CSV table of N, CA, C and O and ligand atoms in Angstrom, one decimal:
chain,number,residue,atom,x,y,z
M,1298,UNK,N,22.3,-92.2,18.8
M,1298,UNK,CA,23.6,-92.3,18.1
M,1298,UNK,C,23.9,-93.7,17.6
M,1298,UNK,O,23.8,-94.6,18.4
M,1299,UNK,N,24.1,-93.9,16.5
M,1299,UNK,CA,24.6,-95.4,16.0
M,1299,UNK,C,26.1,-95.7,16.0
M,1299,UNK,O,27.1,-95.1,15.7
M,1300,UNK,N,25.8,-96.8,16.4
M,1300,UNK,CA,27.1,-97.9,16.9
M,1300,UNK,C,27.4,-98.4,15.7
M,1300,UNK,O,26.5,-99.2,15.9
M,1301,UNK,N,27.8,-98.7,14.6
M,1301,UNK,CA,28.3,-99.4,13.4
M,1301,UNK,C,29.5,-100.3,13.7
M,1301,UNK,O,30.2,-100.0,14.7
M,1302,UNK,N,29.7,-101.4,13.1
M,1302,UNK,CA,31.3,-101.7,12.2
M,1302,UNK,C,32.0,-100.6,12.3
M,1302,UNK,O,32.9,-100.8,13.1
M,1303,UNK,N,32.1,-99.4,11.7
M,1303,UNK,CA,33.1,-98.3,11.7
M,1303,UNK,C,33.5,-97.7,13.0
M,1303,UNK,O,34.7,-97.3,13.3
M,1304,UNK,N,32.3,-97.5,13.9
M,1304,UNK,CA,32.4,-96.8,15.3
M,1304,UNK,C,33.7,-98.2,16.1
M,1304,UNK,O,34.6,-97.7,16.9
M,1305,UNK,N,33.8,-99.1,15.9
M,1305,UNK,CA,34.5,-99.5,16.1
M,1305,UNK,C,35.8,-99.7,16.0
M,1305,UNK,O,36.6,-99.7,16.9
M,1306,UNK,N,36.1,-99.9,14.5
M,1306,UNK,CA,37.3,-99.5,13.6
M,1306,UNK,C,38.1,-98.2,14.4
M,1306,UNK,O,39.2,-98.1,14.9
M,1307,UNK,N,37.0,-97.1,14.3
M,1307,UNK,CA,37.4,-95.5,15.1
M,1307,UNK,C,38.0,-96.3,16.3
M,1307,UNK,O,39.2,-96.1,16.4
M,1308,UNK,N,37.4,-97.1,17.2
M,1308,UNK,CA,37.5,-97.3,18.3
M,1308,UNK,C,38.4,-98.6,18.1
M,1308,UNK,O,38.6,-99.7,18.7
M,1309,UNK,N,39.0,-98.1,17.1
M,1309,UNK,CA,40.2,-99.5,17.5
M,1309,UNK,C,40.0,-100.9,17.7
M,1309,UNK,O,40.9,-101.7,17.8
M,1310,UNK,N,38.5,-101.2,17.8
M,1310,UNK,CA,38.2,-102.5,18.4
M,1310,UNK,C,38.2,-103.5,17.4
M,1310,UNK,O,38.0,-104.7,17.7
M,1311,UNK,N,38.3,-103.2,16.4
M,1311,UNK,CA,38.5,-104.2,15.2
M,1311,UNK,C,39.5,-103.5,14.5
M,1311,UNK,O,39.7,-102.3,14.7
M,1312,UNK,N,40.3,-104.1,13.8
M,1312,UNK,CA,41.4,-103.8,12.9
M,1312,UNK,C,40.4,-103.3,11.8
M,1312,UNK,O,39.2,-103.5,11.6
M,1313,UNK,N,41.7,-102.6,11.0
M,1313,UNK,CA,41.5,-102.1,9.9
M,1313,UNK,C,42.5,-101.5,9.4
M,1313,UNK,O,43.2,-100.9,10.1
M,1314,UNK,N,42.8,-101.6,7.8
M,1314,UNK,CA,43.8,-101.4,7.3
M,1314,UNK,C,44.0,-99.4,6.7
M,1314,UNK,O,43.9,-99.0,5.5
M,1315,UNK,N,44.2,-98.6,7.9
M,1315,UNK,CA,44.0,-97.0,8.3
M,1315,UNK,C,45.1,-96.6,6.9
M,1315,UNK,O,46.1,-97.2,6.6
M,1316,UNK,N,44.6,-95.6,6.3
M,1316,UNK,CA,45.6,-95.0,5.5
M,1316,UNK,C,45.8,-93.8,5.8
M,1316,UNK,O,46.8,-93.1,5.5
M,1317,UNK,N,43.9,-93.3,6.7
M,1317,UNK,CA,44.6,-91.2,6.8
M,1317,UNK,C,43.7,-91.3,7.6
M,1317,UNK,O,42.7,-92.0,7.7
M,1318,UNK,N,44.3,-90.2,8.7
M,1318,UNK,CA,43.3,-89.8,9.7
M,1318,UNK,C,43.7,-88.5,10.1
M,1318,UNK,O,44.9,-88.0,10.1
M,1319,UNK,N,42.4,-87.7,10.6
M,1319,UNK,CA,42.9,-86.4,11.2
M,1319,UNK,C,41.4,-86.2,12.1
M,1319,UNK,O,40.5,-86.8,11.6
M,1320,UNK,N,41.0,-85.5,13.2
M,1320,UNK,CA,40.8,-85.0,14.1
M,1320,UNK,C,39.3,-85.2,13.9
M,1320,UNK,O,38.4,-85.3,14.8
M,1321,UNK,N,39.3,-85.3,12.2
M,1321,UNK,CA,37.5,-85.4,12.1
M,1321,UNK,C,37.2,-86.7,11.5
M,1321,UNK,O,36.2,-87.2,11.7
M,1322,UNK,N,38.2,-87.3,10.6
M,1322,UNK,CA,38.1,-88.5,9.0
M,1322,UNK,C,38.8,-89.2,9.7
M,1322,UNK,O,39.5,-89.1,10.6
M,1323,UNK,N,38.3,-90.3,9.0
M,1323,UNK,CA,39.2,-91.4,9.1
M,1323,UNK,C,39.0,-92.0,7.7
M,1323,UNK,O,38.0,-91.8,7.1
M,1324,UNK,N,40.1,-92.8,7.3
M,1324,UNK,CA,40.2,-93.2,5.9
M,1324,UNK,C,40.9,-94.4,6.1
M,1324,UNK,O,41.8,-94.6,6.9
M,1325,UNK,N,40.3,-95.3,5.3
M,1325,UNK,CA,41.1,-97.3,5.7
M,1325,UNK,C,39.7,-97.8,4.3
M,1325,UNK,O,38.6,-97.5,3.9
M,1326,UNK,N,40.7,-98.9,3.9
M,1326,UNK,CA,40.2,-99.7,2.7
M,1326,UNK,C,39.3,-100.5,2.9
M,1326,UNK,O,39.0,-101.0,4.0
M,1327,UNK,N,38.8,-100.7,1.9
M,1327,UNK,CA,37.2,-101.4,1.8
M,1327,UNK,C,37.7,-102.9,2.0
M,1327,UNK,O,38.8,-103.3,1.7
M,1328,UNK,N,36.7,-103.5,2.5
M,1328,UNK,CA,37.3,-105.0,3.3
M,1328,UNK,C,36.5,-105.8,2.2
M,1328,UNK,O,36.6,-107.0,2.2
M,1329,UNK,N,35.7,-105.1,1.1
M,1329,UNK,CA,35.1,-106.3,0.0
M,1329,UNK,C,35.5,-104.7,-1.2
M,1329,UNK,O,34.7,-103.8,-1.4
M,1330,UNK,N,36.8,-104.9,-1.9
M,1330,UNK,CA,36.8,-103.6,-3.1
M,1330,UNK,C,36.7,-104.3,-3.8
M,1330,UNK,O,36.9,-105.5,-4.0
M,1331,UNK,N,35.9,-102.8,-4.7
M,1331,UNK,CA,35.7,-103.5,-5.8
M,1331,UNK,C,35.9,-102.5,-6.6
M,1331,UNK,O,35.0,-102.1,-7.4
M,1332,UNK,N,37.3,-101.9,-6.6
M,1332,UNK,CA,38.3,-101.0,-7.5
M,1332,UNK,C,39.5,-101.6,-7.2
M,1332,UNK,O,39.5,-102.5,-6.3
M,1333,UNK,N,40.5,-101.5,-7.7
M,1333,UNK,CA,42.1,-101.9,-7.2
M,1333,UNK,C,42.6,-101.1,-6.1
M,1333,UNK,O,43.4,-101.5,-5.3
M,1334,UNK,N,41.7,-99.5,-6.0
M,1334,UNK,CA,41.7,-98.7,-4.9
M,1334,UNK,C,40.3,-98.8,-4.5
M,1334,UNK,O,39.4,-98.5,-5.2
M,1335,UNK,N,40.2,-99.1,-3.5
M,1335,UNK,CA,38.7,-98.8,-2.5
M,1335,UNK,C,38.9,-98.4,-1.3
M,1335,UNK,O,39.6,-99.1,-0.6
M,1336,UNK,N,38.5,-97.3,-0.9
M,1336,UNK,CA,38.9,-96.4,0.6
M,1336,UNK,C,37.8,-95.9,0.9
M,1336,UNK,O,37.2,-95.3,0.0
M,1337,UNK,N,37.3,-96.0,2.4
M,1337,UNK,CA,36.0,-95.3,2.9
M,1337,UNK,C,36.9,-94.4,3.5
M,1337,UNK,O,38.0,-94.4,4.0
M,1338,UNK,N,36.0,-93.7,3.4
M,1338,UNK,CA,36.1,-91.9,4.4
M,1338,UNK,C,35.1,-91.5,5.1
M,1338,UNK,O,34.1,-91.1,4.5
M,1339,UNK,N,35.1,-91.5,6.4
M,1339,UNK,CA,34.2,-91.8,7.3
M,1339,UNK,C,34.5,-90.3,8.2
M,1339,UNK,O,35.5,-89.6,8.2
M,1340,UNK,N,33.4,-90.0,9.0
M,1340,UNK,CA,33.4,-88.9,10.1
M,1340,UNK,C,33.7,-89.9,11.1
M,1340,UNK,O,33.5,-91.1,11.1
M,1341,UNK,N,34.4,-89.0,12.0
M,1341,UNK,CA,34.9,-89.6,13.4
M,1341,UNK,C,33.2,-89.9,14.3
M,1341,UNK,O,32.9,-91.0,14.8
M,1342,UNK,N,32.3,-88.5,14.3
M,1342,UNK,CA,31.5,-88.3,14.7
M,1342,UNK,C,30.4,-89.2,13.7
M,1342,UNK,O,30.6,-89.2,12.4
M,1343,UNK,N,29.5,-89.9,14.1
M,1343,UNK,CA,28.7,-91.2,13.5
M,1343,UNK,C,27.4,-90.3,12.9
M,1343,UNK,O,27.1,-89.4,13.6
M,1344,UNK,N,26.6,-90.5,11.9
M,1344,UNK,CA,25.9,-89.8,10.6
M,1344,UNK,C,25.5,-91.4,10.5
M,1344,UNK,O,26.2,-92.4,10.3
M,1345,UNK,N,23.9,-91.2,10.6
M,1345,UNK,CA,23.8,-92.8,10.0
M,1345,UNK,C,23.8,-92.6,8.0
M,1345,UNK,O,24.5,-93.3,7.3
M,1346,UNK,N,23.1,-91.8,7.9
M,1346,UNK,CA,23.0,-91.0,6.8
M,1346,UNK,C,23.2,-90.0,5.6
M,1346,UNK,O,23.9,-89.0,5.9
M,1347,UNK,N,23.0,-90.1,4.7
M,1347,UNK,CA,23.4,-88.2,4.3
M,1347,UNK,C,22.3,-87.7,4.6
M,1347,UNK,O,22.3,-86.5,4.8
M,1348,UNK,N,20.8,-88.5,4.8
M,1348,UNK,CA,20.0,-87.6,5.2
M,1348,UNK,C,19.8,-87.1,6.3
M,1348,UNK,O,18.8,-86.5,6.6
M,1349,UNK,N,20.8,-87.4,7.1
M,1349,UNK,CA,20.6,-86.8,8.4
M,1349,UNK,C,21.7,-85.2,8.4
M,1349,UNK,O,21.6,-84.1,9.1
M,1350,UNK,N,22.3,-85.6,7.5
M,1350,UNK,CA,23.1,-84.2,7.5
M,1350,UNK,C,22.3,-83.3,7.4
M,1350,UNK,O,21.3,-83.4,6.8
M,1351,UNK,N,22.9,-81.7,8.4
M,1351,UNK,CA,22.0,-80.6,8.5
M,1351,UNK,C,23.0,-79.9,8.0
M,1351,UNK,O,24.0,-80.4,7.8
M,1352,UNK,N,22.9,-78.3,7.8
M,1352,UNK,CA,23.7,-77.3,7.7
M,1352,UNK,C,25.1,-76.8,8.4
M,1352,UNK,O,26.2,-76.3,8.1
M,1353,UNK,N,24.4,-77.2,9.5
M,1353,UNK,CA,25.9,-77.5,10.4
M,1353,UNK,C,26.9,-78.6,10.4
M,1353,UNK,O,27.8,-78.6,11.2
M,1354,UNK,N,26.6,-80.0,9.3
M,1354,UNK,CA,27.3,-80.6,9.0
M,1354,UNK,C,28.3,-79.9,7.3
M,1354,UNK,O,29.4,-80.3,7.0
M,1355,UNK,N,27.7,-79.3,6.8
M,1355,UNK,CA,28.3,-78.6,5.6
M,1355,UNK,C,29.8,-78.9,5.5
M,1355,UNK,O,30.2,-79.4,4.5
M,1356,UNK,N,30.7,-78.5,6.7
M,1356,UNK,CA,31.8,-78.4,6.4
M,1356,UNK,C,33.1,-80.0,7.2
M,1356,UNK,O,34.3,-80.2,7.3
M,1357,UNK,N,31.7,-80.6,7.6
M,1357,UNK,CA,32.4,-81.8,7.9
M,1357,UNK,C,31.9,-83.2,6.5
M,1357,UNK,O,32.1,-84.4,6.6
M,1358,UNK,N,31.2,-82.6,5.6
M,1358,UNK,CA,30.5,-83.1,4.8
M,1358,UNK,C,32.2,-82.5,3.6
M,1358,UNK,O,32.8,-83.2,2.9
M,1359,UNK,N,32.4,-81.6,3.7
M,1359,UNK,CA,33.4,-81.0,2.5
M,1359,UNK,C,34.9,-81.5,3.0
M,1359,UNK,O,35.8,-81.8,2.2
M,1360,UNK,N,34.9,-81.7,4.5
M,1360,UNK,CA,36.2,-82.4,5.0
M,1360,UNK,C,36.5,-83.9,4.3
M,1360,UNK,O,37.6,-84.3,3.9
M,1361,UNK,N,35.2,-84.7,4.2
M,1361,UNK,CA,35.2,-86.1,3.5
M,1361,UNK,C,35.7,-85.6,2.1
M,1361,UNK,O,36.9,-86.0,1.9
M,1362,UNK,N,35.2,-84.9,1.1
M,1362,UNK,CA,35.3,-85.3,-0.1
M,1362,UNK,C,37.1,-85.0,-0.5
M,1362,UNK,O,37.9,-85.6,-1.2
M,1363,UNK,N,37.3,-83.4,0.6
M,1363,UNK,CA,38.6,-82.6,0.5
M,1363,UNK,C,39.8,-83.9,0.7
M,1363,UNK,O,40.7,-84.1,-0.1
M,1364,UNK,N,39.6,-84.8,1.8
M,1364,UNK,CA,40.3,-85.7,2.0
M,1364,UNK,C,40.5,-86.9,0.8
M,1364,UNK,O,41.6,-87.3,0.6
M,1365,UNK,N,39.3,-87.5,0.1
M,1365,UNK,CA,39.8,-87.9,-0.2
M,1365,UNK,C,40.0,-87.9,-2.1
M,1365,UNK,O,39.9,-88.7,-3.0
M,1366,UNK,N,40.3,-86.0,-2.1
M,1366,UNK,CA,41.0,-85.7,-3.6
M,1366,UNK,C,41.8,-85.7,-2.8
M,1366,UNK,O,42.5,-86.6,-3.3
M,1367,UNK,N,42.6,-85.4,-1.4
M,1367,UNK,CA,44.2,-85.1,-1.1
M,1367,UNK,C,44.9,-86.6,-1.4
M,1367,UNK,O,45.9,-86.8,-2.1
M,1368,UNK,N,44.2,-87.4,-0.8
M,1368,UNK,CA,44.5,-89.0,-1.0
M,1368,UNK,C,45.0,-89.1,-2.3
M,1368,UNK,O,46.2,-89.3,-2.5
M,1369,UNK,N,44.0,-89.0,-3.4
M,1369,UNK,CA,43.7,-89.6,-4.9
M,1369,UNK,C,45.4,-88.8,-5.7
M,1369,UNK,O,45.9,-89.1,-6.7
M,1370,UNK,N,45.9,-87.7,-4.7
M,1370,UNK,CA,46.9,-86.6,-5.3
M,1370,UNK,C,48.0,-87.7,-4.7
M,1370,UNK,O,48.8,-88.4,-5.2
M,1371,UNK,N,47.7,-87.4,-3.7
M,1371,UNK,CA,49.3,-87.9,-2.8
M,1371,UNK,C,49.5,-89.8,-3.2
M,1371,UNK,O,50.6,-90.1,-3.4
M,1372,UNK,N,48.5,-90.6,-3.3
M,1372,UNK,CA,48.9,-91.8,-4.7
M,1372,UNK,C,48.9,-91.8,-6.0
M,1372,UNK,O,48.8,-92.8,-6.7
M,1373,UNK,N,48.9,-90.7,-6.5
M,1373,UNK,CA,49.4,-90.3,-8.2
M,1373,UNK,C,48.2,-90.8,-8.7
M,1373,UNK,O,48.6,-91.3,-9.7
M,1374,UNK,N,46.2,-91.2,-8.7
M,1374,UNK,CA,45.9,-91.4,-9.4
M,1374,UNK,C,44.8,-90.4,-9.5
M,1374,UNK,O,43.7,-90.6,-10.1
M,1375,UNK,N,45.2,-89.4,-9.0
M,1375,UNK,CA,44.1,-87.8,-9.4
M,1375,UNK,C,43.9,-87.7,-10.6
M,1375,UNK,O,42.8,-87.5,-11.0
M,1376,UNK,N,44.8,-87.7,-11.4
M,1376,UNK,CA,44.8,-87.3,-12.8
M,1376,UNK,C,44.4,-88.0,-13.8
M,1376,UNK,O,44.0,-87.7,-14.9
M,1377,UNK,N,44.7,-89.4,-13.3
M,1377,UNK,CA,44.3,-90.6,-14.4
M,1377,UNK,C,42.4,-90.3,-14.3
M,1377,UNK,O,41.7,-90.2,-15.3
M,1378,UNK,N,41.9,-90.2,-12.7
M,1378,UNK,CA,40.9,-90.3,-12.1
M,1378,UNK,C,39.9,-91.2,-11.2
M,1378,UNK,O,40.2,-92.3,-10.6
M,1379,UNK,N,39.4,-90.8,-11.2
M,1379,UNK,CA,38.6,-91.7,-9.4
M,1379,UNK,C,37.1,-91.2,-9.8
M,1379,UNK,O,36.4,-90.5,-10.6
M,1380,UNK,N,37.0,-92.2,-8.7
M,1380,UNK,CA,35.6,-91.9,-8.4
M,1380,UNK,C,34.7,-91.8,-6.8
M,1380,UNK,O,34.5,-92.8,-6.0
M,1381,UNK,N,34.3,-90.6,-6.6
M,1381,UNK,CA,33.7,-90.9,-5.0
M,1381,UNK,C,32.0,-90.9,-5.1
M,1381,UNK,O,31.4,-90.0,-5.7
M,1382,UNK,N,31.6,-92.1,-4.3
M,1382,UNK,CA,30.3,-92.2,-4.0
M,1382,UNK,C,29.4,-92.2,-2.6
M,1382,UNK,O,29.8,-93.1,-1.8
M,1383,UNK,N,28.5,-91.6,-2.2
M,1383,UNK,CA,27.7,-91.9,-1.0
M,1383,UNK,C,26.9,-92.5,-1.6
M,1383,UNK,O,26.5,-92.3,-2.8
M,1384,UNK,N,26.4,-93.6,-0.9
M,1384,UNK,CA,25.4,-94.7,-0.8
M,1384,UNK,C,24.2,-94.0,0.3
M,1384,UNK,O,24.7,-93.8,1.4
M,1385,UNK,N,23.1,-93.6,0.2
M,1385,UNK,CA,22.1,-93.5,0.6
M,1385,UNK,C,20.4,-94.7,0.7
M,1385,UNK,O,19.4,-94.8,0.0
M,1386,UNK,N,20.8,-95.5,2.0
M,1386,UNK,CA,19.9,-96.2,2.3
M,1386,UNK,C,19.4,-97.4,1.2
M,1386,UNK,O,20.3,-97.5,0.4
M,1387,UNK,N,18.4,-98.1,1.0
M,1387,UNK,CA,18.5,-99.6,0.9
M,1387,UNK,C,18.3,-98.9,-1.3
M,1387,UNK,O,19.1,-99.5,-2.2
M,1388,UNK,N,17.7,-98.2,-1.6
M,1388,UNK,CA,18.1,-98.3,-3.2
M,1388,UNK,C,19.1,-97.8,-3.2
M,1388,UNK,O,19.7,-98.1,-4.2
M,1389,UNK,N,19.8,-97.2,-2.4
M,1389,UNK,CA,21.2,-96.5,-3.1
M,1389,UNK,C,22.6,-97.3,-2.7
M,1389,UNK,O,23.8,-97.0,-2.9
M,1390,UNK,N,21.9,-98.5,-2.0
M,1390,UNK,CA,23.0,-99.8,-1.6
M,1390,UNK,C,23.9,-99.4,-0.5
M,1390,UNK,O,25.1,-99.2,-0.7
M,1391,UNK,N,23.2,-99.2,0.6
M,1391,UNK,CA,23.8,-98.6,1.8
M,1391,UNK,C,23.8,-99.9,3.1
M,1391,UNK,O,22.8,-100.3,3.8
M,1392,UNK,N,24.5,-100.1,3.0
M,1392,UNK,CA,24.4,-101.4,4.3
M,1392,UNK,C,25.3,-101.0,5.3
M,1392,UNK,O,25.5,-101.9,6.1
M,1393,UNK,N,25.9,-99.9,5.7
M,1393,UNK,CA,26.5,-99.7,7.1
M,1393,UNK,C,26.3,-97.9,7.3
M,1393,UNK,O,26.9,-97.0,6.9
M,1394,UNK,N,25.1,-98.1,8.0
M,1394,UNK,CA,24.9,-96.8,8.7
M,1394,UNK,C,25.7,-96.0,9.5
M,1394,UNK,O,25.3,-95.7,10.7
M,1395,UNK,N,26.7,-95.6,8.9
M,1395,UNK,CA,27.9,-94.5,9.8
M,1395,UNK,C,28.0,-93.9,8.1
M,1395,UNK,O,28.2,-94.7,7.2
M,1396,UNK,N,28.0,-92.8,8.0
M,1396,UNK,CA,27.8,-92.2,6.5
M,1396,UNK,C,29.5,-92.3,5.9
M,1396,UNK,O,30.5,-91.8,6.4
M,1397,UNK,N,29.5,-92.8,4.9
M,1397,UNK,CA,30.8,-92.8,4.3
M,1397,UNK,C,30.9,-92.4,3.0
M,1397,UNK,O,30.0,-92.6,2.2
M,1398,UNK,N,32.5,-91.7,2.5
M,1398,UNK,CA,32.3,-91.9,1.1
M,1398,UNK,C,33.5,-92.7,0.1
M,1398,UNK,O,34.7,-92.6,0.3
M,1399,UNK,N,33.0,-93.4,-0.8
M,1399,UNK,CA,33.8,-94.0,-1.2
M,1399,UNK,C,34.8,-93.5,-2.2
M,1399,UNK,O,34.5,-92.4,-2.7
M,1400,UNK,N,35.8,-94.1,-2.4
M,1400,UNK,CA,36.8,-93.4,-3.3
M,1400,UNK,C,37.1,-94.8,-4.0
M,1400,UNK,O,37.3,-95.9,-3.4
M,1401,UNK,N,37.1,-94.8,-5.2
M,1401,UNK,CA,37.1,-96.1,-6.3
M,1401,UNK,C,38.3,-95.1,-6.8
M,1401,UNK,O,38.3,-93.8,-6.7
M,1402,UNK,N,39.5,-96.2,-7.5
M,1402,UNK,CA,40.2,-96.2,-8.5
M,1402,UNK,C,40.9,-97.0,-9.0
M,1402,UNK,O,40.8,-98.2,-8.7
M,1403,UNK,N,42.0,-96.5,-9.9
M,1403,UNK,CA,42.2,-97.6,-10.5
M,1403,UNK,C,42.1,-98.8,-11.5
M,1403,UNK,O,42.7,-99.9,-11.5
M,1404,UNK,N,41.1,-98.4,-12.2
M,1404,UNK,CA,40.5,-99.1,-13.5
M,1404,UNK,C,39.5,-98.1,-13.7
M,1404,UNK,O,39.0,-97.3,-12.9
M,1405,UNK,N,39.0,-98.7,-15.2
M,1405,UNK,CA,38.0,-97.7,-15.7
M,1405,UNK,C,36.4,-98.0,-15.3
M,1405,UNK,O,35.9,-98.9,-15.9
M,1406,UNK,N,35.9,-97.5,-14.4
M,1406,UNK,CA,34.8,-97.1,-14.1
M,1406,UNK,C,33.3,-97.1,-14.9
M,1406,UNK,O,33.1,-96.1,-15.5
M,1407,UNK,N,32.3,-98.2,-15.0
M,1407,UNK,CA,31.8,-97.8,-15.8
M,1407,UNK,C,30.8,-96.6,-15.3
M,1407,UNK,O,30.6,-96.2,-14.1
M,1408,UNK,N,30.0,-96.2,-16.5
M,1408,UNK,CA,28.6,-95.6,-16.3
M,1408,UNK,C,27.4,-95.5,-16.7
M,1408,UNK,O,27.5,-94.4,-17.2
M,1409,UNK,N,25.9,-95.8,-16.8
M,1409,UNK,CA,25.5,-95.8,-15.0
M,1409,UNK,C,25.5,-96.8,-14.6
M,1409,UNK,O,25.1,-97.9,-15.0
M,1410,UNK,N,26.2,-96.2,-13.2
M,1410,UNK,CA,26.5,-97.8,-12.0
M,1410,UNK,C,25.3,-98.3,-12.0
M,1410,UNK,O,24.1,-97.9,-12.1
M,1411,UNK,N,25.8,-99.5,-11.7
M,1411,UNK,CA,24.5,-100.9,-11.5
M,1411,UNK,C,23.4,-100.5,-10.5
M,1411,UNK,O,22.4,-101.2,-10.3
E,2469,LIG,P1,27.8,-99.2,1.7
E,2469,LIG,O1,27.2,-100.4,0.9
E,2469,LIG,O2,27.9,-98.0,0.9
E,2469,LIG,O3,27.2,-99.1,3.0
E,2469,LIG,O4,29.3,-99.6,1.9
E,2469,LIG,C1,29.8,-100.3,3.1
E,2469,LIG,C2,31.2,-100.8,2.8
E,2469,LIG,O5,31.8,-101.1,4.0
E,2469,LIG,C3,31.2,-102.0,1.9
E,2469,LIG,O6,31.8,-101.7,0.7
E,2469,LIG,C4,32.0,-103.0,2.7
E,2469,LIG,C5,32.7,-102.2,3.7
E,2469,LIG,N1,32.8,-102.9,5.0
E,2469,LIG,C6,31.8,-103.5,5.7
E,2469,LIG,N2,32.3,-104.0,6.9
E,2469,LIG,C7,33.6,-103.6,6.9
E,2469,LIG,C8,34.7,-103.9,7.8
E,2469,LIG,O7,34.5,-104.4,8.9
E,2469,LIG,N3,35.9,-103.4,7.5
E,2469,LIG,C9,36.1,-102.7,6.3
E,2469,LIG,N4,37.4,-102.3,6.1
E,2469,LIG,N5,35.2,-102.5,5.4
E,2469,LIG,C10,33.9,-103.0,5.7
């Protein structure tokens, strides 16, 4: 099981600036954004991965993204638009192994990302 930066956050042992939490997610802003919104959405339970996700992760994998369209609704910028990303391992620019997804907003987004 991996220990991260985030297992900690979960664990209170470092601050972090929390915006949503419920029983499975946790949700708190990116400490280097690079949107005017940056929020990870993290499992309570630690995923180094998305490749480690199995079938029985399915609906804690749908809990991340569901959270954070509820987010993007309940700060009015659903509609303008967002963007959520998983980072998968060293090409997909993954540097903290506890699986997260990101939620960018707030300016226009280019595409394809760098
Ligand atoms: P990734 O590159 O996809 O693994 O994204 C990891 C993100 O985590 C990165 O955007 C910076 C953020 N981050 C790293 N350490 C901390 C921390 O201690 N606190 C917070 N809030 N964010 C962190």
């Amino acid at each position: 099981m991996s220990d991260t930066i985030f297992s900690k956050i979960i664990r209170r042992e470092i601050p972090a600036d929390i915006v949503y939490e419920d029983n499975d997610v946790l949700a708190f802003r990116d400490l280097n954004p690079q949107a005017p919104v940056h929020v990870l959405f993290i499992p309570r339970q630690p995923m180094p991965t998305l490749n480690d996700a199995t079938a029985a992760d399915a609906e804690l994998l749908g809990k991340l993204l569901l959270a954070a369209a509820a987010y993007a609704k309940q700060e009015g910028f659903a509609e303008q638009g967002y963007r959520t990303v998983v980072n998968c391992n060293e090409d997909g620019g993954q540097t903290v192994f506890h699986l997260h997804v990101h939620l960018l907003a707030g300016r226009r987004l280019h595409w394809p990302p760098g």
